[in-house]
Short mmCIF file of C-alpha atoms and ligand atoms in Angstrom, two decimals:
data_model
loop_
_atom_site.label_atom_id
_atom_site.label_comp_id
_atom_site.label_asym_id
_atom_site.label_seq_id
_atom_site.Cartn_x
_atom_site.Cartn_y
_atom_site.Cartn_z
CA MET A 1233 -26.68 20.62 9.92
CA LYS A 1234 -30.43 20.31 9.49
CA ILE A 1235 -31.32 17.45 7.17
CA HIS A 1236 -34.29 18.16 4.95
CA ASN A 1237 -35.20 14.60 3.96
CA ASP A 1238 -34.58 12.93 7.32
CA LEU A 1239 -36.76 9.83 6.65
CA LEU A 1240 -33.83 7.55 7.22
CA LEU A 1241 -32.87 9.09 10.53
CA ARG A 1242 -36.40 9.05 11.82
CA ALA A 1243 -36.99 5.46 10.69
CA ALA A 1244 -33.69 4.43 12.28
CA LYS A 1245 -34.91 5.86 15.60
CA GLY A 1246 -38.13 3.91 15.34
CA GLU A 1247 -40.33 6.90 14.55
CA LYS A 1248 -43.42 6.51 12.41
CA THR A 1249 -42.88 7.76 8.84
CA ILE A 1250 -45.35 8.14 5.95
CA ARG A 1251 -43.37 5.62 3.93
CA PRO A 1252 -40.19 3.63 4.51
CA PRO A 1253 -36.90 5.26 3.37
CA VAL A 1254 -34.97 3.56 0.63
CA TRP A 1255 -31.31 3.21 -0.37
CA LEU A 1256 -29.26 0.40 -1.86
CA MET A 1257 -26.07 -1.24 -0.63
CA ARG A 1258 -23.45 -0.73 -3.36
CA GLN A 1259 -25.49 2.04 -4.98
CA ALA A 1260 -22.34 4.00 -5.60
CA GLY A 1261 -20.59 1.94 -8.27
CA ARG A 1262 -20.86 -0.01 -11.38
CA ILE A 1263 -24.64 0.08 -11.95
CA LEU A 1264 -24.16 3.71 -12.98
CA PRO A 1265 -22.70 4.69 -16.39
CA GLN A 1266 -21.34 7.85 -14.80
CA TYR A 1267 -19.32 5.66 -12.41
CA ARG A 1268 -18.04 3.42 -15.14
CA SER A 1269 -16.83 6.27 -17.34
CA LEU A 1270 -15.07 8.12 -14.47
CA ARG A 1271 -13.55 4.82 -13.35
CA ALA A 1272 -12.23 4.14 -16.88
CA GLU A 1273 -10.20 7.36 -16.83
CA LEU A 1274 -8.37 6.43 -13.66
CA SER A 1275 -5.40 4.23 -12.82
CA GLY A 1276 -7.61 1.97 -10.72
CA PHE A 1277 -10.13 1.59 -7.91
CA LYS A 1278 -7.76 2.85 -5.23
CA GLU A 1279 -7.22 6.17 -6.95
CA LEU A 1280 -10.99 6.75 -6.72
CA VAL A 1281 -11.07 5.70 -3.00
CA GLU A 1282 -8.01 7.84 -2.10
CA THR A 1283 -8.95 11.07 -3.96
CA PRO A 1284 -11.50 12.83 -1.75
CA HIS A 1285 -13.14 14.98 -4.42
CA LEU A 1286 -13.60 11.92 -6.69
CA ALA A 1287 -14.93 9.77 -3.88
CA ALA A 1288 -17.38 12.56 -3.08
CA GLU A 1289 -18.42 12.82 -6.70
CA VAL A 1290 -19.14 9.10 -6.97
CA THR A 1291 -21.05 9.16 -3.64
CA LEU A 1292 -23.38 11.78 -5.07
CA GLN A 1293 -24.03 10.02 -8.41
CA PRO A 1294 -26.81 7.74 -7.14
CA VAL A 1295 -28.36 10.61 -5.20
CA ASP A 1296 -28.89 12.52 -8.40
CA GLU A 1297 -29.61 9.57 -10.69
CA LEU A 1298 -31.84 7.46 -8.41
CA GLY A 1299 -33.33 9.86 -5.85
CA VAL A 1300 -32.48 7.61 -2.88
CA ASP A 1301 -33.15 8.73 0.69
CA ALA A 1302 -29.53 8.33 1.82
CA ALA A 1303 -26.02 8.51 0.35
CA ILE A 1304 -23.29 6.06 1.39
CA ILE A 1305 -19.73 7.33 1.33
CA PHE A 1306 -17.73 5.80 -1.48
CA SER A 1307 -14.86 3.84 -0.02
CA ASP A 1308 -14.05 0.20 0.80
CA ILE A 1309 -13.96 -1.90 3.98
CA LEU A 1310 -10.36 -2.83 3.12
CA VAL A 1311 -8.97 0.61 3.97
CA ILE A 1312 -8.83 -0.65 7.58
CA PRO A 1313 -6.27 -3.46 7.06
CA GLU A 1314 -4.20 -1.05 4.98
CA ALA A 1315 -4.27 1.56 7.74
CA MET A 1316 -3.12 -1.12 10.17
CA GLY A 1317 -0.08 -1.88 7.94
CA LEU A 1318 -1.41 -4.52 5.60
CA PRO A 1319 -1.91 -3.03 2.12
CA TYR A 1320 -4.46 -4.36 -0.37
CA GLU A 1321 -4.55 -4.41 -4.16
CA MET A 1322 -7.81 -4.37 -6.17
CA ILE A 1323 -7.30 -6.56 -9.20
CA GLU A 1324 -9.48 -5.86 -12.21
CA LYS A 1325 -12.22 -8.46 -12.62
CA VAL A 1326 -10.82 -10.55 -9.77
CA GLY A 1327 -11.22 -8.54 -6.61
CA PRO A 1328 -9.10 -7.70 -3.57
CA ARG A 1329 -5.72 -9.31 -2.85
CA PHE A 1330 -3.30 -8.89 0.00
CA PRO A 1331 0.38 -9.39 -0.97
CA ARG A 1332 1.15 -10.06 2.68
CA THR A 1333 -1.21 -11.84 5.07
CA ILE A 1334 -1.43 -12.40 8.82
CA GLN A 1335 -0.18 -15.79 9.98
CA SER A 1336 1.95 -15.43 13.12
CA THR A 1337 2.10 -13.64 16.45
CA LYS A 1338 4.81 -11.44 15.00
CA ASP A 1339 2.49 -10.44 12.12
CA VAL A 1340 -0.19 -9.39 14.60
CA ASP A 1341 2.34 -7.58 16.86
CA ASN A 1342 3.56 -5.56 13.89
CA LEU A 1343 0.14 -4.14 13.11
CA ILE A 1344 -0.70 -0.65 14.31
CA GLN A 1345 -4.12 -0.08 15.83
CA GLY A 1346 -6.64 2.37 17.27
CA ASN A 1347 -6.12 6.08 16.74
CA ASP A 1348 -2.68 5.60 15.21
CA ALA A 1349 -4.20 3.45 12.45
CA ALA A 1350 -7.30 5.68 12.06
CA ASP A 1351 -4.93 8.61 11.57
CA GLN A 1352 -3.81 7.02 8.25
CA LEU A 1353 -7.32 7.49 6.74
CA GLY A 1354 -7.48 11.26 6.37
CA TYR A 1355 -8.62 10.83 2.73
CA VAL A 1356 -11.82 9.19 3.95
CA TYR A 1357 -12.64 11.90 6.42
CA GLU A 1358 -11.90 14.51 3.78
CA ALA A 1359 -14.26 12.76 1.33
CA VAL A 1360 -16.95 12.72 3.99
CA LYS A 1361 -16.56 16.40 4.68
CA LEU A 1362 -16.72 17.26 0.95
CA THR A 1363 -19.77 15.09 0.47
CA VAL A 1364 -21.64 16.53 3.49
CA GLY A 1365 -20.85 20.03 2.17
CA ALA A 1366 -22.18 19.17 -1.29
CA LEU A 1367 -25.28 17.43 0.02
CA ASN A 1368 -26.01 20.60 1.98
CA GLY A 1369 -28.57 18.89 4.19
CA LYS A 1370 -30.53 17.25 1.38
CA ILE A 1371 -30.32 13.66 2.76
CA PRO A 1372 -28.17 11.93 5.40
CA LEU A 1373 -24.74 10.41 4.62
CA ILE A 1374 -24.08 6.86 5.79
CA GLY A 1375 -20.54 5.88 6.92
CA PHE A 1376 -19.50 2.25 7.11
CA ALA A 1377 -16.90 -0.30 8.12
CA GLY A 1378 -16.42 -4.02 7.82
CA ALA A 1379 -17.20 -6.04 10.90
CA PRO A 1380 -14.08 -7.36 12.64
CA TRP A 1381 -14.70 -10.96 11.51
CA THR A 1382 -15.05 -9.94 7.88
CA ILE A 1383 -11.89 -7.82 7.95
CA PHE A 1384 -10.05 -10.65 9.74
CA SER A 1385 -11.08 -13.08 7.06
CA TYR A 1386 -9.44 -10.93 4.35
CA MET A 1387 -6.33 -10.22 6.38
CA VAL A 1388 -5.68 -13.94 7.04
CA GLU A 1389 -7.03 -15.43 3.81
CA GLY A 1390 -5.32 -12.78 1.61
CA GLY A 1391 -8.33 -12.25 -0.73
CA GLY A 1392 -11.73 -13.52 -1.60
CA SER A 1393 -12.51 -17.23 -1.21
CA LYS A 1394 -15.42 -19.63 -1.46
CA THR A 1395 -14.64 -21.22 1.94
CA PHE A 1396 -12.29 -18.84 3.76
CA SER A 1397 -10.76 -22.04 5.14
CA THR A 1398 -7.38 -20.44 5.78
CA ALA A 1399 -9.03 -17.76 7.93
CA LYS A 1400 -11.22 -20.31 9.66
CA LYS A 1401 -8.18 -22.53 10.30
CA MET A 1402 -6.74 -19.88 12.57
CA LEU A 1403 -9.88 -19.94 14.71
CA TYR A 1404 -9.41 -23.68 15.37
CA LYS A 1405 -5.55 -23.84 15.47
CA ASN A 1406 -4.72 -20.60 17.25
CA PRO A 1407 -7.85 -19.04 18.86
CA VAL A 1408 -5.70 -16.89 21.19
CA LEU A 1409 -3.95 -15.23 18.26
CA ALA A 1410 -7.28 -14.89 16.43
CA HIS A 1411 -8.74 -13.00 19.38
CA GLN A 1412 -5.67 -10.72 19.50
CA LEU A 1413 -6.11 -9.83 15.83
CA LEU A 1414 -9.88 -9.37 16.20
CA ASP A 1415 -9.29 -7.04 19.14
CA LYS A 1416 -6.79 -4.90 17.17
CA ILE A 1417 -9.23 -4.68 14.24
CA THR A 1418 -12.04 -3.75 16.66
CA GLN A 1419 -10.10 -0.92 18.32
CA THR A 1420 -9.12 0.46 14.93
CA THR A 1421 -12.66 0.27 13.62
CA ILE A 1422 -14.05 2.14 16.62
CA SER A 1423 -11.49 4.97 16.23
CA TYR A 1424 -12.18 5.09 12.52
CA LEU A 1425 -15.99 5.21 12.87
CA LYS A 1426 -15.73 7.93 15.50
CA ARG A 1427 -13.65 10.06 13.08
CA LYS A 1428 -16.17 9.47 10.32
CA VAL A 1429 -18.94 10.66 12.64
CA GLU A 1430 -16.90 13.74 13.54
CA ALA A 1431 -16.42 14.35 9.81
CA GLY A 1432 -20.16 14.33 9.32
CA VAL A 1433 -21.81 10.97 8.69
CA SER A 1434 -25.25 10.69 10.30
CA VAL A 1435 -25.58 6.89 10.39
CA VAL A 1436 -23.07 4.03 10.46
CA GLN A 1437 -23.44 0.58 8.93
CA ILE A 1438 -21.29 -2.43 9.88
CA PHE A 1439 -20.97 -5.00 7.10
CA ASP A 1440 -20.37 -8.54 8.26
CA SER A 1441 -20.35 -9.92 4.72
CA TRP A 1442 -18.78 -13.25 5.68
CA ALA A 1443 -20.78 -13.95 8.81
CA GLY A 1444 -22.45 -16.86 7.01
CA ILE A 1445 -19.29 -18.94 6.75
CA LEU A 1446 -18.93 -19.36 10.50
CA SER A 1447 -20.73 -22.00 12.51
CA PRO A 1448 -23.29 -20.55 14.96
CA GLU A 1449 -20.96 -21.42 17.82
CA GLN A 1450 -18.00 -19.70 16.18
CA TYR A 1451 -20.08 -16.66 15.32
CA ARG A 1452 -20.87 -16.29 19.02
CA GLU A 1453 -17.23 -16.59 20.02
CA PHE A 1454 -15.36 -14.72 17.28
CA ALA A 1455 -17.82 -12.18 15.85
CA LEU A 1456 -20.59 -11.05 18.17
CA PRO A 1457 -18.49 -9.80 21.10
CA TYR A 1458 -16.55 -7.50 18.79
CA MET A 1459 -19.70 -6.27 17.11
CA LYS A 1460 -20.99 -5.51 20.58
CA GLN A 1461 -17.92 -3.37 21.40
CA ILE A 1462 -18.53 -1.35 18.27
CA ALA A 1463 -22.22 -0.95 18.86
CA ASP A 1464 -21.51 0.16 22.44
CA SER A 1465 -18.85 2.67 21.31
CA ILE A 1466 -20.82 4.50 18.63
CA THR A 1467 -23.46 6.29 20.60
CA SER A 1468 -23.98 9.67 18.91
CA VAL A 1469 -25.48 8.31 15.64
CA PRO A 1470 -27.72 5.31 14.84
CA THR A 1471 -25.91 2.11 13.79
CA ILE A 1472 -27.03 -0.60 11.34
CA VAL A 1473 -25.62 -4.10 11.73
CA PHE A 1474 -25.78 -6.25 8.64
CA ALA A 1475 -24.52 -9.83 9.04
CA ARG A 1476 -25.02 -11.78 5.88
CA GLY A 1477 -25.95 -15.39 6.53
CA ALA A 1478 -26.24 -15.02 10.30
CA TRP A 1479 -29.90 -16.06 10.41
CA HIS A 1480 -29.12 -18.16 13.49
CA ALA A 1481 -27.95 -15.12 15.41
CA LEU A 1482 -30.86 -12.71 14.81
CA GLU A 1483 -31.79 -12.51 18.48
CA GLU A 1484 -28.22 -11.79 19.47
CA LEU A 1485 -27.85 -9.18 16.75
CA HIS A 1486 -31.01 -7.57 18.16
CA GLN A 1487 -29.56 -7.65 21.62
CA LEU A 1488 -26.47 -5.74 20.48
CA GLY A 1489 -28.55 -2.63 21.00
CA SER A 1490 -27.84 -1.33 17.54
CA GLU A 1491 -30.75 0.79 16.23
CA VAL A 1492 -31.20 -1.20 13.00
CA VAL A 1493 -30.75 -4.87 12.14
CA GLY A 1494 -29.97 -5.45 8.46
CA LEU A 1495 -31.40 -8.63 6.93
CA ASP A 1496 -30.22 -10.64 3.96
CA TRP A 1497 -32.72 -12.02 1.43
CA THR A 1498 -32.83 -15.54 2.92
CA ILE A 1499 -34.80 -14.35 5.99
CA PRO A 1500 -38.58 -14.17 5.42
CA PRO A 1501 -40.06 -10.94 6.88
CA VAL A 1502 -42.52 -12.97 9.01
CA ILE A 1503 -39.69 -14.95 10.64
CA ALA A 1504 -37.67 -11.78 11.15
CA ARG A 1505 -40.62 -10.21 13.00
CA GLU A 1506 -41.10 -13.38 15.06
CA LYS A 1507 -37.46 -13.33 16.19
CA LEU A 1508 -36.92 -9.61 16.50
CA GLY A 1509 -40.37 -8.36 17.64
CA ALA A 1510 -42.55 -5.64 16.18
CA LEU A 1511 -40.41 -2.77 17.58
CA GLN A 1512 -36.95 -3.59 16.16
CA VAL A 1513 -36.18 -1.46 13.15
CA VAL A 1514 -35.03 -3.64 10.26
CA GLN A 1515 -33.32 -2.98 6.95
CA GLY A 1516 -33.59 -5.03 3.78
CA ASN A 1517 -34.14 -7.42 2.23
CA LEU A 1518 -35.32 -7.99 -1.33
CA ASP A 1519 -33.20 -10.55 -3.21
CA PRO A 1520 -30.85 -8.45 -5.40
CA CYS A 1521 -31.74 -10.72 -8.37
CA THR A 1522 -35.37 -9.63 -8.16
CA LEU A 1523 -34.12 -6.52 -9.99
CA TYR A 1524 -33.52 -8.67 -13.12
CA ALA A 1525 -37.29 -9.31 -13.33
CA PRO A 1526 -39.87 -7.31 -15.27
CA PRO A 1527 -40.93 -3.96 -13.68
CA THR A 1528 -44.40 -5.11 -12.61
CA PHE A 1529 -42.87 -8.06 -10.74
CA ILE A 1530 -40.38 -5.75 -9.01
CA GLU A 1531 -43.18 -3.45 -7.95
CA GLU A 1532 -45.27 -6.37 -6.63
CA LYS A 1533 -42.42 -7.92 -4.66
CA THR A 1534 -41.27 -4.58 -3.22
CA ILE A 1535 -44.81 -3.71 -1.93
CA GLU A 1536 -45.33 -7.24 -0.63
CA MET A 1537 -42.10 -6.94 1.37
CA ILE A 1538 -43.01 -3.50 2.78
CA ARG A 1539 -46.43 -4.85 3.87
CA GLN A 1540 -44.93 -7.97 5.44
CA PHE A 1541 -42.44 -6.03 7.56
CA GLY A 1542 -45.34 -3.77 8.61
CA GLY A 1543 -43.37 -0.61 9.48
CA LYS A 1544 -40.15 -0.02 11.44
CA HIS A 1545 -38.41 -0.69 8.17
CA ILE A 1546 -35.74 0.80 5.92
CA VAL A 1547 -36.10 -0.60 2.40
CA ASN A 1548 -32.90 -2.04 0.83
CA LEU A 1549 -31.88 -5.16 -0.96
CA GLY A 1550 -30.74 -8.22 0.95
CA HIS A 1551 -27.11 -7.60 -0.21
CA GLY A 1552 -25.34 -5.17 -2.58
CA VAL A 1553 -26.91 -4.48 -5.99
CA TYR A 1554 -25.18 -6.54 -8.70
CA PRO A 1555 -23.20 -4.51 -11.28
CA ASP A 1556 -25.18 -5.80 -14.27
CA THR A 1557 -28.58 -4.82 -12.87
CA PRO A 1558 -30.47 -2.70 -15.44
CA LEU A 1559 -30.58 0.90 -14.13
CA GLU A 1560 -34.29 1.21 -15.11
CA ASN A 1561 -35.11 -1.67 -12.80
CA VAL A 1562 -33.21 -0.08 -9.91
CA LYS A 1563 -35.29 3.07 -10.53
CA THR A 1564 -38.49 1.04 -10.56
CA PHE A 1565 -37.53 -0.39 -7.12
CA VAL A 1566 -36.75 3.08 -5.66
CA ASN A 1567 -39.81 4.74 -7.17
CA THR A 1568 -42.10 1.97 -5.96
CA VAL A 1569 -40.99 2.66 -2.37
CA LYS A 1570 -41.28 6.43 -2.84
CA SER A 1571 -44.89 6.16 -4.03
CA PHE A 1572 -45.87 3.83 -1.24
CA ARG A 1573 -47.85 5.20 1.75
CA TYR A 1574 -48.42 3.35 5.02
CA ALA A 1575 -52.14 3.07 5.88
O1 LIG B 1165 -22.27 0.82 -1.01
C1 LIG B 1165 -21.71 1.71 -1.71
O2 LIG B 1165 -22.16 2.18 -2.72
C2 LIG B 1165 -20.44 2.30 -1.18
C3 LIG B 1165 -19.22 1.74 -1.69
C4 LIG B 1165 -18.74 0.40 -1.23
C5 LIG B 1165 -17.71 -0.32 -1.95
N1 LIG B 1165 -17.33 -1.42 -1.22
C6 LIG B 1165 -17.16 0.08 -3.24
C7 LIG B 1165 -16.55 -0.90 -4.10
C8 LIG B 1165 -19.00 -0.37 -0.04
C9 LIG B 1165 -19.99 -0.13 1.04
C10 LIG B 1165 -18.10 -1.46 -0.09
C11 LIG B 1165 -18.04 -2.50 1.02
C12 LIG B 1165 -17.34 -3.77 0.78
N2 LIG B 1165 -16.14 -3.96 0.12
C13 LIG B 1165 -17.74 -4.98 1.32
C14 LIG B 1165 -18.96 -5.20 2.16
C15 LIG B 1165 -20.23 -5.16 1.41
C16 LIG B 1165 -20.56 -6.40 0.65
O3 LIG B 1165 -20.75 -6.30 -0.54
O4 LIG B 1165 -20.61 -7.45 1.27
C17 LIG B 1165 -16.83 -5.95 0.87
C18 LIG B 1165 -16.87 -7.43 1.23
C19 LIG B 1165 -15.80 -5.29 0.18
C20 LIG B 1165 -14.56 -5.86 -0.37
C21 LIG B 1165 -14.51 -5.72 -1.88
N3 LIG B 1165 -14.34 -4.53 -2.55
C22 LIG B 1165 -14.64 -6.73 -2.81
C23 LIG B 1165 -14.83 -8.21 -2.55
C24 LIG B 1165 -14.52 -6.14 -4.09
C25 LIG B 1165 -14.46 -6.84 -5.41
C26 LIG B 1165 -15.74 -7.37 -5.82
C27 LIG B 1165 -16.57 -6.32 -6.48
O5 LIG B 1165 -17.64 -5.96 -5.98
O6 LIG B 1165 -16.10 -5.88 -7.54
C28 LIG B 1165 -14.41 -4.73 -3.90
C29 LIG B 1165 -14.35 -3.69 -4.90
C30 LIG B 1165 -15.29 -2.59 -4.89
N4 LIG B 1165 -15.68 -1.90 -3.78
C31 LIG B 1165 -15.96 -2.01 -6.01
C32 LIG B 1165 -16.74 -0.96 -5.51
C33 LIG B 1165 -17.59 -0.01 -6.37
C34 LIG B 1165 -15.73 -2.48 -7.47
C35 LIG B 1165 -14.41 -2.13 -7.97
C36 LIG B 1165 -14.31 -1.31 -9.24
O7 LIG B 1165 -14.97 -0.26 -9.43
O8 LIG B 1165 -13.50 -1.72 -10.07
#
């Protein structure tokens, strides 16, 4: 299907654009009153994720409300463990929880993987198809998955954590088992992302949200090789790798050969350019908390960031937008980018 506003696709391929494209991680969700009211009518988060027409509706809300240059399919990274045989719960005001976790060889052996696991996620592919149909070529749709390390950390830890010390413990005590689990997650993620591409997403983002809790050495052993397998397997659409806190691995993330490297807000644009070069397309990286500031400050910081990256840039925040961000400020951010023109 021809995409009318294809700024994101052209920017991802490194082409020159009149302005950078803009979208926000976590744009489909609680910042929008439409989301909150629909969500309140349902039994829970999972009903939204697992009902394709509702997931499609929520995906389109920020497109209409904010005028962003890309949609991201409404879902969660935790559908992957569930498809492998490890169900999750989403507890109100707490977050995700796994009633069972992975601890032993037997637990890993019992998991299903690859196409068999990806087959369980028909509701996601259906939501993608419905969304692509409704977008009718207006803007591209982004598909996503968690990076193997981030998915591993939830499957072993059993939920969110400040330290993820239970998940990290396995890396030190039983690295062989850790690699087996990471490999199963990777094979499943590859099958899943291929299906999402077949269903119609035009770009894929890999979220390594917990990259920053690993030491640089561990990140090289337990995260990057699996990211590499994913980047090498998804060849028909551009990929974005976003590893939060992995400032020490910027060069390696660049070498993955992914079209776009996502940056968190702790990486100054000048340093990113020094490490990645002028040609690497980057995405990011305004501190999400900037959007609590007055509008003139948001405008100033957004333009300063665009100038500092100096092109080959997709504008985003340095992590997901926080749910209590005033919607007007999100609009100021988006509109500032849309009015900007490269010299
Ligand atoms: O970006 C988008 O707009 C698409 C939707 C999306 C969600 N989760 C919906 C969601 C995406 C891309 C995700 C990815 C995700 N999920 C990540 C990686 C991105 C990141 O933020 O680092 C992670 C770590 C998760 C796991 C997860 N899901 C957690 C820790 C939580 C609870 C914390 C929270 O944000 O509330 C969720 C729940 C979740 N996923 C919500 C939404 C809109 C909120 C739940 C609700 O509506 O009640």
